[in-house]
PDB file of C-alpha atoms in Angstrom:
ATOM      1  CA  MET A   1     -53.102  34.505 -87.553  1.00 81.00           C
ATOM      2  CA  GLU A   2     -56.036  37.160 -86.637  1.00 85.00           C
ATOM      3  CA  TRP A   3     -58.071  35.194 -84.620  1.00 84.00           C
ATOM      4  CA  ARG A   4     -54.576  34.756 -83.491  1.00 86.00           C
ATOM      5  CA  LYS A   5     -53.977  37.612 -82.714  1.00 89.00           C
ATOM      6  CA  ARG A   6     -57.290  39.247 -81.635  1.00 89.00           C
ATOM      7  CA  THR A   7     -57.733  36.350 -79.029  1.00 88.00           C
ATOM      8  CA  ALA A   8     -54.204  36.956 -77.681  1.00 90.00           C
ATOM      9  CA  SER A   9     -55.366  39.284 -74.526  1.00 90.00           C
ATOM     10  CA  SER A  10     -56.976  36.130 -72.924  1.00 89.00           C
ATOM     11  CA  GLY A  11     -53.772  33.744 -73.044  1.00 89.00           C
ATOM     12  CA  LEU A  12     -55.107  31.378 -76.243  1.00 88.00           C
ATOM     13  CA  PRO A  13     -51.927  31.604 -78.208  1.00 90.00           C
ATOM     14  CA  ALA A  14     -49.245  31.308 -74.868  1.00 91.00           C
ATOM     15  CA  LEU A  15     -51.761  28.607 -72.976  1.00 93.00           C
ATOM     16  CA  ASP A  16     -48.458  25.660 -73.582  1.00 92.00           C
ATOM     17  CA  LEU A  17     -45.869  28.452 -73.912  1.00 93.00           C
ATOM     18  CA  PRO A  18     -43.761  28.857 -70.204  1.00 93.00           C
ATOM     19  CA  THR A  19     -44.668  31.977 -68.405  1.00 94.00           C
ATOM     20  CA  ASP A  20     -40.905  34.139 -69.149  1.00 92.00           C
ATOM     21  CA  VAL A  21     -42.059  34.445 -72.177  1.00 93.00           C
ATOM     22  CA  GLY A  22     -45.915  35.572 -71.610  1.00 93.00           C
ATOM     23  CA  GLY A  23     -47.060  31.873 -71.605  1.00 93.00           C
ATOM     24  CA  GLN A  24     -49.599  30.162 -69.304  1.00 93.00           C
ATOM     25  CA  GLY A  25     -47.812  26.844 -68.943  1.00 93.00           C
ATOM     26  CA  LEU A  26     -50.276  24.398 -69.425  1.00 93.00           C
ATOM     27  CA  GLY A  27     -49.207  20.937 -69.496  1.00 91.00           C
ATOM     28  CA  ALA A  28     -49.239  18.111 -72.399  1.00 90.00           C
ATOM     29  CA  ARG A  29     -52.824  16.535 -71.316  1.00 94.00           C
ATOM     30  CA  GLU A  30     -54.338  19.748 -70.784  1.00 93.00           C
ATOM     31  CA  MET A  31     -53.542  21.039 -74.459  1.00 91.00           C
ATOM     32  CA  VAL A  32     -54.741  16.794 -76.201  1.00 91.00           C
ATOM     33  CA  ASN A  33     -57.569  17.687 -74.409  1.00 92.00           C
ATOM     34  CA  LEU A  34     -58.469  21.140 -75.476  1.00 90.00           C
ATOM     35  CA  PHE A  35     -56.439  19.961 -79.361  1.00 87.00           C
ATOM     36  CA  GLU A  36     -59.630  17.013 -79.378  1.00 89.00           C
ATOM     37  CA  HIS A  37     -62.220  19.870 -78.095  1.00 88.00           C
ATOM     38  CA  ALA A  38     -61.368  22.424 -80.472  1.00 85.00           C
ATOM     39  CA  GLY A  39     -60.795  19.456 -83.195  1.00 83.00           C
ATOM     40  CA  ARG A  40     -63.863  18.757 -83.774  1.00 87.00           C
ATOM     41  CA  TYR A  41     -65.081  21.865 -84.428  1.00 85.00           C
ATOM     42  CA  SER A  42     -62.391  22.923 -86.794  1.00 81.00           C
ATOM     43  CA  LEU A  43     -59.021  21.882 -87.912  1.00 74.00           C
ATOM     44  CA  ASP A  44     -58.027  25.571 -88.014  1.00 73.00           C
ATOM     45  CA  LEU A  45     -59.728  26.434 -83.959  1.00 75.00           C
ATOM     46  CA  ARG A  46     -57.172  23.978 -83.087  1.00 73.00           C
ATOM     47  CA  ASP A  47     -54.014  25.981 -84.049  1.00 74.00           C
ATOM     48  CA  ILE A  48     -54.706  29.001 -82.921  1.00 79.00           C
ATOM     49  CA  SER A  49     -54.613  27.737 -78.941  1.00 85.00           C
ATOM     50  CA  GLY A  50     -50.895  26.692 -77.968  1.00 88.00           C
ATOM     51  CA  GLY A  51     -47.226  27.297 -79.214  1.00 90.00           C
ATOM     52  CA  ALA A  52     -47.708  24.778 -81.821  1.00 86.00           C
ATOM     53  CA  HIS A  53     -44.173  24.851 -83.733  1.00 89.00           C
ATOM     54  CA  SER A  54     -42.925  27.469 -82.027  1.00 91.00           C
ATOM     55  CA  ARG A  55     -42.607  25.117 -79.148  1.00 89.00           C
ATOM     56  CA  THR A  56     -39.660  23.134 -80.911  1.00 90.00           C
ATOM     57  CA  LEU A  57     -38.116  25.917 -79.114  1.00 93.00           C
ATOM     58  CA  LEU A  58     -37.985  25.689 -75.409  1.00 89.00           C
ATOM     59  CA  ASP A  59     -35.136  24.583 -74.681  1.00 89.00           C
ATOM     60  CA  SER A  60     -33.644  27.566 -76.704  1.00 89.00           C
ATOM     61  CA  GLN A  61     -31.272  29.726 -74.143  1.00 89.00           C
ATOM     62  CA  GLU A  62     -30.999  32.501 -77.623  1.00 92.00           C
ATOM     63  CA  PRO A  63     -32.721  36.132 -77.169  1.00 94.00           C
ATOM     64  CA  GLU A  64     -33.382  35.926 -80.551  1.00 95.00           C
ATOM     65  CA  GLN A  65     -34.990  33.058 -80.016  1.00 94.00           C
ATOM     66  CA  ARG A  66     -37.272  33.750 -76.779  1.00 94.00           C
ATOM     67  CA  GLU A  67     -38.048  36.223 -78.987  1.00 96.00           C
ATOM     68  CA  ILE A  68     -40.084  34.305 -81.426  1.00 96.00           C
ATOM     69  CA  MET A  69     -41.398  33.217 -78.686  1.00 94.00           C
ATOM     70  CA  ARG A  70     -43.033  36.630 -76.996  1.00 95.00           C
ATOM     71  CA  LYS A  71     -44.616  37.406 -80.407  1.00 95.00           C
ATOM     72  CA  VAL A  72     -46.212  33.114 -80.631  1.00 94.00           C
ATOM     73  CA  ALA A  73     -47.554  34.196 -76.843  1.00 94.00           C
ATOM     74  CA  GLN A  74     -48.778  37.987 -78.737  1.00 94.00           C
ATOM     75  CA  GLY A  75     -50.696  36.663 -81.100  1.00 92.00           C
ATOM     76  CA  LYS A  76     -47.425  38.633 -83.515  1.00 93.00           C
ATOM     77  CA  GLY A  77     -45.731  35.769 -84.521  1.00 94.00           C
ATOM     78  CA  TYR A  78     -46.437  32.033 -86.426  1.00 93.00           C
ATOM     79  CA  VAL A  79     -43.700  29.378 -86.155  1.00 94.00           C
ATOM     80  CA  ALA A  80     -44.061  27.238 -89.231  1.00 92.00           C
ATOM     81  CA  ILE A  81     -42.452  23.590 -89.189  1.00 91.00           C
ATOM     82  CA  ALA A  82     -40.067  22.077 -92.771  1.00 91.00           C
ATOM     83  CA  ILE A  83     -39.356  18.878 -92.123  1.00 90.00           C
ATOM     84  CA  THR A  84     -41.336  17.005 -94.956  1.00 90.00           C
ATOM     85  CA  GLU A  85     -39.683  16.113 -98.129  1.00 91.00           C
ATOM     86  CA  PRO A  86     -40.802  15.287-102.015  1.00 89.00           C
ATOM     87  CA  SER A  87     -38.646  12.107-102.334  1.00 88.00           C
ATOM     88  CA  HIS A  88     -38.151  10.671 -98.271  1.00 85.00           C
ATOM     89  CA  GLY A  89     -41.273  12.437 -96.699  1.00 86.00           C
ATOM     90  CA  SER A  90     -40.775  12.482 -92.643  1.00 86.00           C
ATOM     91  CA  ASP A  91     -37.704   9.548 -92.606  1.00 86.00           C
ATOM     92  CA  ILE A  92     -34.958  11.191 -90.739  1.00 82.00           C
ATOM     93  CA  ALA A  93     -32.412   8.557 -92.047  1.00 83.00           C
ATOM     94  CA  GLY A  94     -33.397   9.620 -95.837  1.00 86.00           C
ATOM     95  CA  MET A  95     -33.226  13.233 -95.757  1.00 90.00           C
ATOM     96  CA  GLN A  96     -31.727  14.907 -98.150  1.00 92.00           C
ATOM     97  CA  SER A  97     -31.255  18.757 -96.739  1.00 94.00           C
ATOM     98  CA  THR A  98     -28.549  19.434 -95.451  1.00 93.00           C
ATOM     99  CA  SER A  99     -26.395  22.079 -93.412  1.00 93.00           C
ATOM    100  CA  LYS A 100     -22.667  22.868 -93.180  1.00 93.00           C
ATOM    101  CA  LYS A 101     -20.608  24.618 -90.892  1.00 93.00           C
ATOM    102  CA  VAL A 102     -19.306  28.260 -92.729  1.00 94.00           C
ATOM    103  CA  GLU A 103     -17.658  30.934 -90.988  1.00 96.00           C
ATOM    104  CA  GLY A 104     -20.064  33.119 -89.818  1.00 93.00           C
ATOM    105  CA  GLY A 105     -22.961  30.598 -89.916  1.00 92.00           C
ATOM    106  CA  TYR A 106     -24.215  27.776 -92.286  1.00 93.00           C
ATOM    107  CA  ILE A 107     -25.520  26.829 -95.749  1.00 94.00           C
ATOM    108  CA  LEU A 108     -28.421  25.462 -96.286  1.00 95.00           C
ATOM    109  CA  ASN A 109     -29.881  23.453 -99.276  1.00 94.00           C
ATOM    110  CA  GLY A 110     -32.657  20.958 -99.894  1.00 94.00           C
ATOM    111  CA  GLU A 111     -35.805  21.304-100.396  1.00 93.00           C
ATOM    112  CA  LYS A 112     -39.348  20.551 -98.250  1.00 92.00           C
ATOM    113  CA  LYS A 113     -42.664  19.982 -99.067  1.00 88.00           C
ATOM    114  CA  TYR A 114     -46.367  19.940 -97.414  1.00 80.00           C
ATOM    115  CA  ASN A 115     -44.795  21.324 -94.406  1.00 82.00           C
ATOM    116  CA  ALA A 116     -46.879  22.738 -91.989  1.00 76.00           C
ATOM    117  CA  ARG A 117     -48.360  26.714 -91.547  1.00 78.00           C
ATOM    118  CA  LEU A 118     -45.828  28.108 -93.898  1.00 83.00           C
ATOM    119  CA  GLU A 119     -48.731  30.593 -95.481  1.00 82.00           C
ATOM    120  CA  ASN A 120     -49.799  31.593 -91.204  1.00 83.00           C
ATOM    121  CA  GLY A 121     -45.503  31.147 -90.140  1.00 90.00           C
ATOM    122  CA  THR A 122     -43.698  34.741 -89.756  1.00 95.00           C
ATOM    123  CA  HIS A 123     -41.242  32.521 -88.808  1.00 96.00           C
ATOM    124  CA  VAL A 124     -40.438  28.762 -89.488  1.00 95.00           C
ATOM    125  CA  VAL A 125     -38.086  25.752 -88.201  1.00 94.00           C
ATOM    126  CA  ILE A 126     -35.819  23.486 -90.746  1.00 94.00           C
ATOM    127  CA  PHE A 127     -34.470  19.530 -90.428  1.00 93.00           C
ATOM    128  CA  THR A 128     -31.590  19.294 -92.209  1.00 94.00           C
ATOM    129  CA  GLN A 129     -28.985  15.902 -92.234  1.00 91.00           C
ATOM    130  CA  ALA A 130     -26.092  16.458 -88.723  1.00 89.00           C
ATOM    131  CA  PRO A 131     -22.550  16.318 -91.244  1.00 86.00           C
ATOM    132  CA  SER A 132     -21.322  13.891 -88.737  1.00 87.00           C
ATOM    133  CA  SER A 133     -25.125  11.658 -89.513  1.00 83.00           C
ATOM    134  CA  THR A 134     -25.585   7.996 -90.982  1.00 83.00           C
ATOM    135  CA  PRO A 135     -28.386   5.954 -92.082  1.00 80.00           C
ATOM    136  CA  GLU A 136     -28.182   3.764 -88.597  1.00 84.00           C
ATOM    137  CA  HIS A 137     -27.537   7.509 -86.452  1.00 86.00           C
ATOM    138  CA  PRO A 138     -29.719   9.480 -88.832  1.00 84.00           C
ATOM    139  CA  LYS A 139     -28.913  12.997 -86.759  1.00 89.00           C
ATOM    140  CA  LEU A 140     -30.617  16.005 -87.508  1.00 91.00           C
ATOM    141  CA  ASN A 141     -29.570  20.084 -86.930  1.00 92.00           C
ATOM    142  CA  THR A 142     -31.736  22.431 -86.698  1.00 92.00           C
ATOM    143  CA  PHE A 143     -32.475  26.112 -87.317  1.00 94.00           C
ATOM    144  CA  VAL A 144     -35.532  28.750 -87.606  1.00 95.00           C
ATOM    145  CA  LEU A 145     -35.564  31.354 -90.293  1.00 95.00           C
ATOM    146  CA  PRO A 146     -37.924  34.134 -90.851  1.00 96.00           C
ATOM    147  CA  LEU A 147     -39.954  32.908 -93.115  1.00 94.00           C
ATOM    148  CA  ASP A 148     -38.297  36.527 -95.667  1.00 94.00           C
ATOM    149  CA  TYR A 149     -35.229  35.111 -94.944  1.00 94.00           C
ATOM    150  CA  PRO A 150     -33.123  35.839 -98.237  1.00 93.00           C
ATOM    151  CA  GLY A 151     -32.192  32.565 -99.713  1.00 91.00           C
ATOM    152  CA  LEU A 152     -35.321  30.747 -98.783  1.00 91.00           C
ATOM    153  CA  LYS A 153     -37.970  29.835-102.001  1.00 89.00           C
ATOM    154  CA  ILE A 154     -41.977  29.208-101.048  1.00 88.00           C
ATOM    155  CA  LEU A 155     -44.165  28.214-102.962  1.00 83.00           C
ATOM    156  CA  SER A 156     -47.867  26.951-102.132  1.00 79.00           C
ATOM    157  CA  LEU A 157     -49.338  23.372-103.261  1.00 73.00           C
ATOM    158  CA  GLU A 158     -52.640  22.609-102.676  1.00 69.00           C
ATOM    159  CA  ALA A 159     -52.746  19.688 -99.455  1.00 61.00           C
ATOM    160  CA  GLY A 160     -55.160  16.821 -98.515  1.00 62.00           C
ATOM    161  CA  GLY A 161     -56.666  17.481 -95.754  1.00 58.00           C
ATOM    162  CA  LEU A 162     -55.915  20.762 -94.056  1.00 52.00           C
ATOM    163  CA  LYS A 163     -56.200  24.334 -95.966  1.00 47.00           C
TER     164      LYS A 163
END
């Protein structure tokens, strides 16, 4: 996060984000070339450039989500991602986490494991099975929460590879 803050004035954290949130609007090919080059030196260095997991919010026009992307572009925010589960990995059809619509919002239940960049994040994108999901036609619901959201519990585990 410190590197992202220090490089924000040069636009590095916002290279692939849309210009309306302060990004540079670079495409996938340019970002892949940049990631390849940066990854030769450090996988952490690779994660300094671009919007990373905040890109999952790109299709949203919700003001709150656009503001999250602005913070990412400014080096003041970072979005982690939670899809992998202890007993099913990233198998969408086997996902056990659920979400249920209730008055005033949703109730999320489940457990994720080996999620990317939680220690650096300000927000996390969480995937759950949609109520209409079937094994033949899995469907996901996607939520973005601040990491300090009440009821969200985060435990740190040592993982192989990235630290």
